Coordinates of C-alpha atoms in Angstrom, one line a residue:
Chain A
X218 CA 0.0 0.0 0.1
X219 CA 1.1 3.4 -1.1
X220 CA 2.0 6.1 1.2
X221 CA -0.5 8.5 0.3
X222 CA -3.1 5.6 0.2
X223 CA -2.7 5.2 4.0
X224 CA -2.6 8.9 4.7
X225 CA -6.8 9.2 2.9
X226 CA -8.4 6.1 4.3
X227 CA -6.1 7.0 7.8
X228 CA -8.0 11.0 7.3
X229 CA -11.4 9.4 6.0
X230 CA -10.9 7.0 9.0
X231 CA -10.8 10.0 11.9
X232 CA -13.5 11.5 9.5
X233 CA -15.9 8.5 10.3
X234 CA -15.1 8.0 13.7
X235 CA -15.9 11.9 14.8
X236 CA -19.4 11.3 12.8
X237 CA -20.1 8.3 14.2
X238 CA -18.6 8.5 17.8
X239 CA -21.9 10.2 19.0
X240 CA -23.9 7.5 17.7
X241 CA -22.0 5.2 18.9
X242 CA -22.0 6.4 22.3
X243 CA -26.0 7.0 22.6
X244 CA -26.2 3.3 21.4
X245 CA -23.6 2.1 24.4
X246 CA -25.4 4.1 26.9
X247 CA -29.0 2.8 25.9
X248 CA -27.9 -1.0 26.3
X249 CA -26.0 -0.3 30.0
X250 CA -27.7 -0.7 33.5
X251 CA -28.4 3.4 34.6
X252 CA -26.1 1.4 37.5
X253 CA -23.2 1.7 34.8
X254 CA -24.1 5.3 33.5
X255 CA -22.9 7.3 36.0
X256 CA -19.7 5.8 37.0
X257 CA -16.6 7.4 37.6
X258 CA -14.0 5.8 35.1
X259 CA -15.0 5.7 31.4
X260 CA -16.1 2.2 29.9
X261 CA -17.0 2.4 25.7
X262 CA -18.7 -0.9 26.0
X263 CA -21.5 -2.1 28.4
X264 CA -20.5 -4.7 30.8
X265 CA -23.8 -6.0 31.2
X266 CA -25.8 -5.2 28.4
X267 CA -29.5 -5.0 29.0
X268 CA -32.6 -4.0 26.4
X269 CA -34.2 -2.8 29.4
X270 CA -33.8 0.6 28.7
X271 CA -36.0 -0.1 25.5
X272 CA -38.5 -1.7 27.3
X273 CA -38.8 0.9 29.4
X274 CA -38.6 3.9 26.5
X275 CA -41.6 1.7 24.4
X276 CA -43.9 0.9 27.3
X277 CA -43.3 3.9 30.4
X278 CA -42.7 7.0 27.6
X279 CA -44.9 8.0 24.4
X280 CA -42.5 7.3 21.9
X281 CA -44.3 4.9 20.4
X282 CA -46.8 7.7 19.4
X283 CA -44.5 10.1 18.5
X284 CA -43.1 7.6 16.7
X285 CA -46.6 7.6 14.9
X286 CA -46.9 11.0 14.7
X287 CA -43.8 11.2 12.4
X288 CA -44.7 8.5 10.3
X289 CA -48.1 10.7 10.1
X290 CA -47.1 14.3 9.2
X291 CA -43.5 13.2 7.6
X292 CA -46.0 10.8 5.0
X293 CA -48.7 13.2 4.4
X294 CA -46.5 16.2 3.8
X295 CA -44.4 13.7 1.0
X296 CA -47.3 12.6 -0.3
X297 CA -48.9 15.9 -0.9
X298 CA -45.8 17.4 -1.8
X299 CA -45.7 15.1 -4.9
X300 CA -49.1 15.3 -5.6
X301 CA -48.1 19.2 -5.7
X302 CA -45.1 18.6 -7.3
X303 CA -45.0 16.2 -10.3
X304 CA -47.9 18.3 -12.3
X305 CA -46.2 21.5 -11.4
X306 CA -42.6 20.0 -12.5
X307 CA -44.2 18.3 -15.9
X308 CA -45.7 21.5 -17.2
X309 CA -42.7 23.6 -16.3
X310 CA -40.3 21.1 -18.2
X311 CA -42.4 20.6 -21.3
X312 CA -45.3 22.7 -21.7
X313 CA -45.9 26.0 -23.4
X314 CA -47.0 28.5 -21.2
X315 CA -47.3 32.1 -20.7
X316 CA -44.2 33.2 -17.8
X317 CA -43.0 30.1 -17.6
X318 CA -39.6 31.5 -17.7
X319 CA -40.6 33.6 -14.7
X320 CA -42.2 31.1 -12.4
X321 CA -39.2 28.8 -13.2
X322 CA -37.0 31.7 -12.3
X323 CA -39.5 32.5 -8.9
X324 CA -39.0 28.9 -7.7
X325 CA -34.9 29.0 -8.2
X326 CA -34.7 32.8 -6.3
X327 CA -37.3 30.7 -3.7
X328 CA -34.6 27.8 -3.1
X329 CA -32.5 30.6 -1.5
X330 CA -34.9 31.8 0.3
X331 CA -34.9 29.3 4.5
X332 CA -38.1 28.6 5.8
X333 CA -37.0 30.2 9.1
X334 CA -37.9 33.3 7.2
X335 CA -41.7 32.7 5.9
X336 CA -42.1 31.1 9.9
X337 CA -43.7 34.2 11.5
X338 CA -45.7 34.9 8.9
X339 CA -46.7 31.7 8.3
X340 CA -47.2 31.5 12.3
X341 CA -49.2 34.5 11.9
X342 CA -51.7 33.1 9.3
X343 CA -51.9 30.1 10.6
X344 CA -53.2 31.6 14.0
X345 CA -55.3 33.4 12.5
X346 CA -57.1 30.4 10.9
X347 CA -57.0 29.0 14.2
X348 CA -55.2 25.8 12.9
X349 CA -52.4 25.9 15.5
X350 CA -51.6 23.1 17.2
X351 CA -53.6 20.4 14.8
X352 CA -51.5 17.4 11.8
X353 CA -52.4 20.3 9.1
X354 CA -50.4 22.8 11.0
X355 CA -47.7 20.8 10.3
X356 CA -48.0 19.5 7.3
X357 CA -49.4 22.5 4.9
X358 CA -45.8 24.9 5.2
X359 CA -44.0 22.1 3.4
X360 CA -46.6 21.0 0.6
X361 CA -45.0 23.0 -1.8
X362 CA -41.7 22.9 -1.8
X363 CA -39.2 25.1 -4.4
X364 CA -36.3 22.3 -3.6
X365 CA -38.5 19.5 -5.1
X366 CA -39.9 21.5 -7.9
X367 CA -36.6 22.8 -9.0
X368 CA -35.0 18.9 -8.9
X369 CA -38.0 17.3 -10.7
X370 CA -38.3 20.0 -13.2
X371 CA -34.5 19.7 -14.0
X372 CA -35.3 15.5 -14.0
X373 CA -38.4 15.6 -16.2
X374 CA -36.6 17.8 -18.8
X375 CA -34.1 15.2 -19.1
X376 CA -37.1 13.5 -20.7
X377 CA -36.9 13.4 -24.5
X378 CA -39.9 15.8 -26.3
X379 CA -40.6 12.6 -28.8
X380 CA -42.2 10.6 -26.1
X381 CA -43.9 12.6 -24.5
X382 CA -45.2 13.4 -28.2
X383 CA -45.7 9.9 -28.6
X384 CA -47.6 9.4 -25.4
X385 CA -49.9 12.5 -27.1
X386 CA -50.0 10.3 -30.0
X387 CA -51.2 7.7 -28.5
X388 CA -53.9 9.5 -26.9
X389 CA -53.1 9.8 -23.3
X390 CA -54.1 13.0 -21.2
X391 CA -51.0 15.8 -19.8
X392 CA -52.2 14.1 -16.1
X393 CA -51.8 10.7 -17.9
X394 CA -47.7 11.6 -19.3
X395 CA -47.1 13.6 -16.1
X396 CA -47.8 10.7 -13.5
X397 CA -47.7 7.6 -16.1
X398 CA -44.6 8.4 -18.3
X399 CA -42.6 10.8 -16.1
X400 CA -43.4 9.4 -13.1
X401 CA -41.8 6.4 -13.8
X402 CA -38.8 7.5 -15.4
X403 CA -37.8 10.1 -13.0
X404 CA -38.1 7.7 -9.6
X405 CA -34.3 7.8 -9.3
X406 CA -35.3 11.5 -8.6
X407 CA -38.4 10.7 -6.9
X408 CA -36.9 8.8 -4.0
X409 CA -33.9 10.8 -3.7
X410 CA -36.5 13.4 -3.2
X411 CA -38.4 11.4 -0.6
X412 CA -35.0 10.4 1.1
X413 CA -34.0 14.4 1.4
X414 CA -37.5 15.5 2.3
X415 CA -38.2 13.1 4.8
X416 CA -35.2 13.7 6.6
X417 CA -36.0 16.9 7.0
X418 CA -38.8 17.0 8.0
X419 CA -38.5 13.7 10.3
X420 CA -35.6 15.0 12.2
X421 CA -37.1 18.8 12.0
X422 CA -37.1 20.6 15.4
X423 CA -37.8 24.4 14.4
X424 CA -41.9 24.8 13.2
X425 CA -43.3 21.4 15.7
X426 CA -42.1 23.7 18.1
X427 CA -43.6 27.0 17.1
X428 CA -46.4 25.3 15.6
X429 CA -47.8 22.6 18.5
X430 CA -47.7 23.2 22.6
X431 CA -49.8 19.8 22.6
X432 CA -47.7 16.8 23.4
X433 CA -50.6 14.5 21.2
X434 CA -49.2 15.9 18.1
X435 CA -45.4 16.4 18.9
X436 CA -43.3 14.8 16.4
X437 CA -39.9 12.7 17.4
X438 CA -37.6 15.1 18.3
X439 CA -40.0 17.3 19.6
X440 CA -41.2 14.5 21.7
X441 CA -37.2 14.1 22.8
X442 CA -38.1 17.2 24.6
X443 CA -40.9 17.0 26.1
X444 CA -39.6 13.4 28.0
X445 CA -36.2 15.3 28.6
X446 CA -38.4 18.0 30.0
X447 CA -40.4 16.0 32.3
X448 CA -38.8 12.7 33.5
X449 CA -35.4 12.1 32.9
X450 CA -33.3 14.5 34.6
X451 CA -31.2 11.6 35.5
X452 CA -32.9 8.7 33.2
X453 CA -30.4 9.3 30.6
X454 CA -30.5 5.4 29.4
X455 CA -34.6 5.2 28.4
X456 CA -33.7 8.9 27.3
X457 CA -30.8 7.0 24.8
X458 CA -32.6 4.5 24.2
X459 CA -35.4 6.9 22.9
X460 CA -33.4 8.6 20.4
X461 CA -32.0 5.7 19.2
X462 CA -35.7 4.3 18.4
X463 CA -36.1 7.4 16.8
X464 CA -33.1 7.7 14.8
X465 CA -33.6 4.0 13.6
X466 CA -36.4 4.3 11.0
X467 CA -34.3 6.9 8.9
X468 CA -31.6 4.5 9.2
X469 CA -33.3 1.4 8.0
X470 CA -35.2 3.3 5.6
X471 CA -31.7 5.0 4.2
X472 CA -29.7 1.5 4.4
X473 CA -32.7 0.1 2.1
X474 CA -33.4 2.7 -0.2
X475 CA -30.0 3.6 -1.0
X476 CA -29.0 0.6 -3.5
X477 CA -32.1 1.5 -5.9
X478 CA -31.1 5.1 -5.0
X479 CA -27.5 4.3 -6.7
X480 CA -28.5 2.4 -8.9
X481 CA -31.0 5.2 -10.2
X482 CA -28.4 7.7 -10.2
X483 CA -25.6 5.3 -12.1
X484 CA -28.5 4.5 -15.2
X485 CA -30.2 7.6 -16.6
X486 CA -33.0 4.8 -17.4
X487 CA -34.3 6.7 -20.8
X488 CA -31.5 5.1 -23.3
X489 CA -33.8 3.4 -25.2
Chain B
X171 CA -73.0 21.0 -50.6
X172 CA -70.2 19.5 -52.2
X173 CA -71.1 16.6 -53.8
X174 CA -68.3 14.0 -52.7
X175 CA -69.5 10.9 -51.8
X176 CA -68.6 8.9 -48.6
X177 CA -66.2 6.2 -50.2
X178 CA -64.2 9.5 -51.4
X179 CA -63.9 11.4 -48.8
X180 CA -63.3 8.3 -46.0
X181 CA -59.4 7.6 -45.8
X182 CA -58.1 11.2 -46.7
X183 CA -56.3 13.8 -45.2
X184 CA -55.6 17.2 -46.4
X185 CA -53.6 20.5 -45.8
X186 CA -55.5 23.4 -46.9
X187 CA -53.6 26.1 -47.1
X188 CA -52.0 25.8 -43.8
X189 CA -49.1 28.5 -42.4
X190 CA -47.4 27.7 -39.2
X191 CA -45.6 30.9 -37.8
X192 CA -43.6 29.8 -34.5
X193 CA -43.0 34.0 -33.6
X194 CA -42.5 36.0 -36.7
X195 CA -40.7 33.2 -38.2
X196 CA -42.8 31.3 -40.8
X197 CA -42.2 27.8 -40.7
X198 CA -44.4 26.4 -43.1
X199 CA -45.5 29.0 -45.7
X200 CA -49.7 28.0 -47.2
X201 CA -49.1 24.6 -47.6
X202 CA -52.1 21.9 -49.6
X203 CA -51.1 18.3 -49.6
X204 CA -53.8 15.7 -49.9
X205 CA -52.8 11.8 -48.8
X206 CA -55.6 10.0 -50.7
X207 CA -55.9 6.1 -49.1
X208 CA -53.9 3.4 -50.6
X209 CA -51.0 6.3 -50.9
X210 CA -47.7 6.5 -50.1
X211 CA -46.4 10.1 -50.7
X212 CA -43.4 11.3 -48.9
X213 CA -42.1 15.0 -47.8
X214 CA -38.7 15.1 -49.3
X215 CA -36.4 18.4 -48.1
X216 CA -33.2 19.2 -46.6
X217 CA -33.2 19.8 -42.4
X218 CA -34.8 23.0 -41.4
X219 CA -37.3 23.2 -43.8
X220 CA -40.7 22.7 -42.4
X221 CA -40.6 19.1 -43.9
X222 CA -41.3 17.6 -39.9
X223 CA -43.7 20.5 -38.8
X224 CA -45.6 19.4 -42.0
X225 CA -45.9 16.2 -40.0
X226 CA -46.7 17.8 -36.4
X227 CA -49.7 20.2 -37.7
X228 CA -50.9 16.6 -39.6
X229 CA -50.7 14.6 -36.3
X230 CA -52.0 17.6 -33.9
X231 CA -48.7 17.8 -32.1
X232 CA -48.7 21.0 -33.5
X233 CA -51.8 24.1 -34.6
X234 CA -52.1 25.5 -37.1
X235 CA -51.5 30.0 -37.6
X236 CA -54.2 29.5 -40.5
X237 CA -55.7 27.4 -42.7
X238 CA -57.4 24.3 -42.2
X239 CA -56.5 20.4 -41.9
X240 CA -59.3 18.2 -42.9
X241 CA -59.7 14.5 -41.9
X242 CA -61.8 12.3 -43.9
X243 CA -64.3 16.0 -45.1
X244 CA -64.2 17.0 -41.2
X245 CA -62.3 19.7 -40.3
X246 CA -60.0 18.8 -37.4
X247 CA -58.1 22.0 -37.0
X248 CA -58.1 22.7 -34.2
X249 CA -58.7 19.0 -32.5
X250 CA -55.9 17.2 -30.4
X251 CA -53.8 14.2 -31.6
X252 CA -56.3 11.5 -29.8
X253 CA -59.2 12.7 -31.8
X254 CA -57.1 12.7 -35.0
X255 CA -56.0 9.4 -34.4
X256 CA -53.1 9.5 -36.5
X257 CA -50.6 7.0 -35.8
X258 CA -46.7 8.5 -36.3
X259 CA -43.5 6.9 -35.9
X260 CA -40.9 8.8 -34.8
X261 CA -37.5 9.6 -35.8
X262 CA -36.2 8.1 -32.2
X263 CA -39.1 5.7 -32.0
X264 CA -39.9 7.3 -28.7
X265 CA -40.7 4.0 -26.9
X266 CA -41.6 3.8 -23.6
X267 CA -38.5 2.7 -21.5
X268 CA -40.2 2.0 -18.5
X269 CA -42.5 -1.0 -20.1
X270 CA -42.5 -3.7 -21.4
X271 CA -43.0 -4.3 -25.4
X272 CA -46.7 -5.5 -25.2
X273 CA -47.2 -2.4 -23.0
X274 CA -45.6 -0.4 -25.4
X275 CA -48.0 -2.1 -28.2
X276 CA -50.8 -2.0 -26.2
X277 CA -50.8 1.5 -24.7
X278 CA -53.3 3.1 -27.7
X279 CA -55.9 0.7 -27.5
X280 CA -55.5 0.8 -23.3
X281 CA -56.2 4.7 -23.7
X282 CA -58.2 5.1 -26.5
X283 CA -61.0 2.2 -25.3
X284 CA -60.6 2.0 -21.6
X285 CA -61.7 4.4 -19.3
X286 CA -59.1 5.4 -16.8
X287 CA -60.7 3.7 -14.1
X288 CA -61.1 0.6 -16.1
X289 CA -57.5 0.9 -16.3
X290 CA -56.6 0.7 -13.3
X291 CA -54.6 -2.1 -12.0
X292 CA -56.6 -5.1 -10.8
X293 CA -60.1 -3.9 -12.6
X294 CA -59.9 -6.8 -14.3
X295 CA -60.2 -9.1 -11.6
X296 CA -63.2 -7.4 -10.2
X297 CA -65.5 -6.9 -13.7
X298 CA -66.1 -9.6 -16.4
X299 CA -66.5 -7.0 -19.1
X300 CA -63.1 -5.1 -18.1
X301 CA -61.6 -9.0 -18.5
X302 CA -63.0 -9.0 -22.1
X303 CA -61.3 -5.7 -23.0
X304 CA -58.3 -7.0 -22.0
X305 CA -58.8 -10.0 -23.9
X306 CA -59.4 -8.7 -27.2
X307 CA -56.4 -6.3 -26.6
X308 CA -54.0 -9.0 -25.6
X309 CA -54.9 -10.8 -29.0
X310 CA -54.8 -7.5 -31.0
X311 CA -51.1 -7.1 -29.6
X312 CA -50.1 -10.1 -30.8
X313 CA -51.7 -10.6 -33.8
X314 CA -50.3 -6.9 -34.6
X315 CA -46.9 -8.1 -32.9
X316 CA -46.7 -12.1 -34.6
X317 CA -46.8 -9.8 -38.0
X318 CA -43.9 -8.0 -37.2
X319 CA -41.8 -11.2 -35.9
X320 CA -42.0 -9.3 -32.1
X321 CA -44.1 -12.6 -30.6
X322 CA -41.1 -13.6 -28.3
X323 CA -40.1 -10.6 -27.2
X324 CA -43.1 -9.0 -25.8
X325 CA -42.0 -9.6 -22.5
X326 CA -38.9 -7.7 -23.0
X327 CA -38.1 -4.3 -22.1
X328 CA -36.8 -1.9 -25.1
X329 CA -33.5 -1.1 -23.9
X330 CA -33.0 -5.2 -24.4
X331 CA -33.6 -5.2 -28.3
X332 CA -31.7 -3.7 -31.3
X333 CA -32.4 -1.1 -33.1
X334 CA -34.1 -3.1 -36.1
X335 CA -36.5 -5.1 -33.4
X336 CA -37.2 -1.4 -31.5
X337 CA -38.5 0.4 -35.0
X338 CA -40.1 -3.0 -35.4
X339 CA -42.0 -2.4 -32.0
X340 CA -42.4 1.1 -32.7
X341 CA -44.3 0.5 -36.2
X342 CA -46.4 -2.0 -34.1
X343 CA -47.8 0.5 -32.0
X344 CA -48.6 2.9 -34.6
X345 CA -50.7 0.3 -36.1
X346 CA -52.4 -1.8 -33.6
X347 CA -54.8 0.9 -33.6
X348 CA -56.0 1.0 -36.9
X349 CA -55.1 4.3 -37.7
X350 CA -56.5 7.1 -40.2
X351 CA -53.2 7.9 -41.8
X352 CA -49.8 7.1 -40.7
X353 CA -47.2 9.2 -40.3
X354 CA -43.4 8.1 -40.5
X355 CA -40.3 10.6 -39.3
X356 CA -37.1 9.2 -41.2
X357 CA -37.8 5.5 -40.1
X358 CA -34.4 5.1 -42.0
X359 CA -31.7 7.0 -40.9
X360 CA -30.9 5.1 -37.5
X361 CA -30.7 2.1 -39.4
X362 CA -27.1 0.6 -41.3
X363 CA -27.3 0.0 -44.7
X364 CA -28.0 -3.9 -45.0
X365 CA -31.0 -3.4 -43.0
X366 CA -32.5 0.4 -44.8
X367 CA -32.8 -1.7 -47.8
X368 CA -34.6 -4.3 -46.2
X369 CA -36.6 -2.0 -44.4
X370 CA -37.1 -0.3 -47.1
X371 CA -39.2 -3.2 -48.4
X372 CA -41.1 -4.2 -45.2
X373 CA -42.4 -0.7 -44.9
X374 CA -43.7 -1.0 -49.0
X375 CA -44.9 -4.3 -47.9
X376 CA -47.0 -3.4 -45.2
X377 CA -48.4 -0.2 -47.1
X378 CA -49.8 -2.4 -49.9
X379 CA -51.5 -4.4 -46.9
X380 CA -52.9 -2.1 -45.1
X381 CA -53.5 0.5 -47.6
X382 CA -53.2 3.2 -45.1
X383 CA -52.1 6.5 -46.2
X384 CA -48.4 6.7 -46.0
X385 CA -46.7 9.7 -45.0
X386 CA -42.7 9.2 -44.6
X387 CA -40.7 12.5 -44.2
X388 CA -37.5 12.4 -45.1
X389 CA -34.1 13.8 -46.4
X390 CA -32.2 11.4 -47.7
X391 CA -34.1 11.3 -51.7
X392 CA -33.1 7.8 -52.6
X393 CA -35.6 6.4 -50.0
X394 CA -38.3 8.8 -51.3
X395 CA -37.7 8.3 -54.8
X396 CA -37.5 4.3 -54.2
X397 CA -40.8 4.0 -52.2
X398 CA -43.1 6.8 -52.8
X399 CA -45.6 6.8 -55.3
X400 CA -46.0 10.6 -55.1
X401 CA -42.9 12.7 -54.3
X402 CA -43.7 16.2 -52.4
X403 CA -40.3 18.2 -53.0
X404 CA -40.5 21.0 -49.5
X405 CA -38.0 24.0 -49.7
X406 CA -38.1 27.1 -47.0
X407 CA -41.3 26.1 -46.1
X408 CA -43.1 25.5 -49.2
X409 CA -43.7 22.8 -51.5
X410 CA -41.6 23.1 -54.2
X411 CA -42.6 20.7 -56.4
X412 CA -45.5 17.5 -56.7
X413 CA -45.5 14.4 -58.5
X414 CA -44.3 11.2 -59.3
X415 CA -41.1 9.9 -58.5
X416 CA -39.9 9.1 -62.6
X417 CA -41.8 13.1 -62.9
X418 CA -39.6 14.7 -60.8
X419 CA -36.6 13.4 -61.9
X420 CA -37.0 13.7 -65.0
X421 CA -38.9 17.0 -65.4
X422 CA -37.3 19.0 -62.1
X423 CA -39.6 22.7 -61.7
X424 CA -37.4 25.1 -61.3
X425 CA -33.2 24.9 -60.3
X426 CA -33.7 24.7 -55.9
X427 CA -35.6 21.1 -56.9
X428 CA -33.2 20.0 -60.1
X429 CA -30.2 21.0 -57.6
X430 CA -31.7 18.9 -54.7
X431 CA -32.6 15.3 -56.4
X432 CA -30.6 12.6 -58.4
X433 CA -27.7 11.3 -56.3
X434 CA -25.0 14.1 -57.7
X435 CA -25.6 17.4 -57.6
X436 CA -27.1 18.6 -61.2
X437 CA -24.2 21.2 -62.7
X438 CA -26.2 24.2 -63.4
X439 CA -24.5 26.6 -66.5
X440 CA -25.9 30.2 -66.2
X441 CA -27.2 32.0 -68.9
X442 CA -24.7 33.7 -71.7
X443 CA -21.8 30.8 -71.0
X444 CA -24.3 28.0 -71.5
X445 CA -25.1 29.4 -75.7
X446 CA -21.9 27.5 -75.5
X447 CA -24.4 23.8 -75.1
X448 CA -27.5 25.3 -77.0
X449 CA -28.9 28.4 -78.9
X450 CA -31.4 28.6 -76.2
X451 CA -28.6 29.0 -73.3
X452 CA -28.4 32.8 -74.1
X453 CA -31.5 33.5 -71.9
X454 CA -31.7 30.3 -69.8
X455 CA -29.6 29.0 -67.3
X456 CA -29.1 25.0 -68.8
X457 CA -28.8 22.4 -66.7
X458 CA -27.4 18.7 -67.1
X459 CA -26.9 16.0 -64.8
X460 CA -23.5 14.4 -64.1
X461 CA -24.1 11.2 -66.1
X462 CA -24.6 13.2 -69.1
X463 CA -22.1 15.4 -69.1
X464 CA -19.5 13.8 -72.1
X465 CA -15.4 14.5 -72.9
X466 CA -15.4 14.8 -76.5
X467 CA -13.2 17.0 -78.4
X468 CA -15.9 18.6 -80.1
X469 CA -17.4 20.2 -77.7
X470 CA -17.2 24.5 -77.1
X471 CA -17.4 24.3 -73.9
X472 CA -14.4 23.8 -72.5
X473 CA -13.0 23.6 -68.8
X474 CA -9.9 22.8 -67.3
X475 CA -9.9 19.4 -64.7
X476 CA -9.7 20.5 -60.8
X477 CA -9.8 17.1 -59.4
X478 CA -10.4 13.5 -59.3
X479 CA -12.1 11.0 -57.6
X480 CA -12.5 7.4 -58.1
X481 CA -15.3 5.8 -56.5
X482 CA -15.3 2.2 -57.7
X483 CA -17.8 1.7 -60.4
X484 CA -17.6 5.3 -61.8
X485 CA -15.4 8.6 -61.4
X486 CA -16.1 11.9 -60.7
X487 CA -14.1 14.8 -62.2
X488 CA -14.6 18.4 -60.7
X489 CA -14.1 21.4 -63.3
X490 CA -14.4 24.5 -63.8
X491 CA -14.9 27.0 -67.0
X492 CA -13.3 30.1 -68.1
X493 CA -17.0 32.0 -66.4
X494 CA -15.7 30.0 -62.9
X495 CA -18.4 27.9 -63.1
X496 CA -18.1 24.5 -61.3
X497 CA -19.2 21.1 -63.4
X498 CA -19.2 17.6 -62.7
X499 CA -18.9 14.9 -64.8
X500 CA -19.5 10.8 -63.9
X501 CA -17.3 8.8 -65.8
X502 CA -17.7 4.8 -66.5
X503 CA -14.5 2.6 -66.6
X504 CA -11.2 3.9 -66.1
X505 CA -9.9 4.2 -69.7
X506 CA -8.4 7.4 -71.4
X507 CA -9.3 9.4 -67.7
X508 CA -8.1 13.5 -68.7
X509 CA -5.3 14.3 -66.0
X510 CA -5.4 17.3 -63.6
X511 CA -4.8 20.2 -65.2
X512 CA -6.0 19.6 -68.3
X513 CA -8.5 21.7 -70.8
X514 CA -11.5 19.2 -72.1
X515 CA -14.3 20.1 -74.0
X516 CA -17.6 19.3 -72.9
X517 CA -20.6 17.9 -74.5
X518 CA -23.9 16.9 -74.1
X519 CA -27.1 15.8 -75.4
X520 CA -29.7 17.9 -76.0
X521 CA -32.5 16.1 -75.0
X522 CA -30.5 15.7 -71.5
X523 CA -30.8 19.5 -71.3
X524 CA -32.6 21.0 -68.5
X525 CA -33.9 24.8 -69.3
X526 CA -34.9 27.1 -66.9
X527 CA -35.4 30.9 -66.8
X528 CA -33.7 33.4 -64.9
X529 CA -36.0 33.5 -62.2
X530 CA -35.2 29.9 -61.9
X531 CA -38.5 28.7 -63.5
X532 CA -38.1 25.5 -65.9
X533 CA -38.7 26.8 -69.6
X534 CA -39.7 24.6 -72.8
X535 CA -37.2 25.0 -75.2
X536 CA -38.0 24.3 -79.0
X537 CA -35.9 21.0 -80.0

């Protein structure tokens, strides 16, 4: 092995270790019995590993409810985002209408505006509509997404015009083309977008913190806060188990989608 | 009203004085063209002459700026492609990459015969009538696939097929629904020479069998000359000449058509200099195909040989006259070739001459 390779691999390993250490620490603590957590000496691995903390997190706390809320909110956001974004992306890429360039320019401009800028106006608007503290309040602000529009418009623009025309000649409606031709052909991009969207909204703490105060509506990160506030001042074990449970769906989901994700990126799927 | 009977009207599609503008630019200028049942028409022109736009206007993918599109006596100018039921085969074949061959071929039928609800997956399990439709469609797909030798490939994806197979799938998709006309956009340009010849024969046979009006769009004159009953030569968004292949080759209507048609570009001797070939040449352009130019010591028109290109069966000489007119001649065999730089006399039979007036229009000259 060449020296340069050793240096590169070594640097990558140190980087990976730094990124993984907190996760590892979290898992380690979540497996330790309570007595082992606050000891004077530092032990990486639990001496008497136990699943007691997980049991506690699942049975004695509201973490299952938070997970369910997370699924409802991120799932609804993703589905509604696609319902809005797919036809828009198709229209922006393949139809001629007045102001098309202007709309696309506006979308690119909107990419530059962080959500935090619009959060307060949306909060005030929702307060006027009296829909704060509902699922709607958690879902609605994210249904239209400049990022998703941009990403999918670029993917739809890759579809050759002749395939779109062929579908028109075959008698397909414009909506049909957007969903039955465009959607499957853009699947790699849709999956990439879905990963971004689900990760962002599953982990989002900022907006749930503003829009909801009801613990029954808490999404996982928000829920963790409730959990910590209420009971876990010194009950770190179940807290870490809860945190592990909350990050698990994302990691499992990514591992499962990773193959399709990278496969999709490798071959455009539009040849032939 | 008009006295045309139904039988005369059916299977006929026409453009009537159609103009298409993109912004200010006129892509198509006042074109009229009729396709009859059982007819094979080629739309021939260089790229950018508006032939693809004409095809898209017929298919309903573009809307005419002015003029009318008539289908079987009905005005369809404002109607979309679905309502016109015109089959179109694209240059790139435009198969749906994510669907199997069978699904590709059945698409027009599923969309034409079944409602959105009936197309839902699983609808066949719930309803007998939907299952009946699905069976009828599958039967028709198999029928068309069999005539095009695709029956073994029905479960493949387009990316697993060769170019020729992909083209046959595109043909099958176009033919599956009994179209009112069949438009082909450069169907041969993606095939290698071997396959081209076969495909020409196959398309001709297909046309004879089905008797749909065929419109072939091509930039390749040998495709047009060998396949079509009639050729429309398009130049600059207009139809420069419409006639049988023989007619267009033998009596081109103007200089533009004359120099476009033919394997080797027709020589055009300008008025004045052309007097050396024929008395009418004082006022007329004289056009001569390279294969009709002979080297003869008696020839009054003299030219200097600039280059000699050997093409196997024939040799092509490029020459320049005193007035800087470039002329080409095609010689058979290799005997008695002049050498480069030599001055030779050129002679042409009068029957091989084409006369055009100063505006470029064909001129009749007494023999």
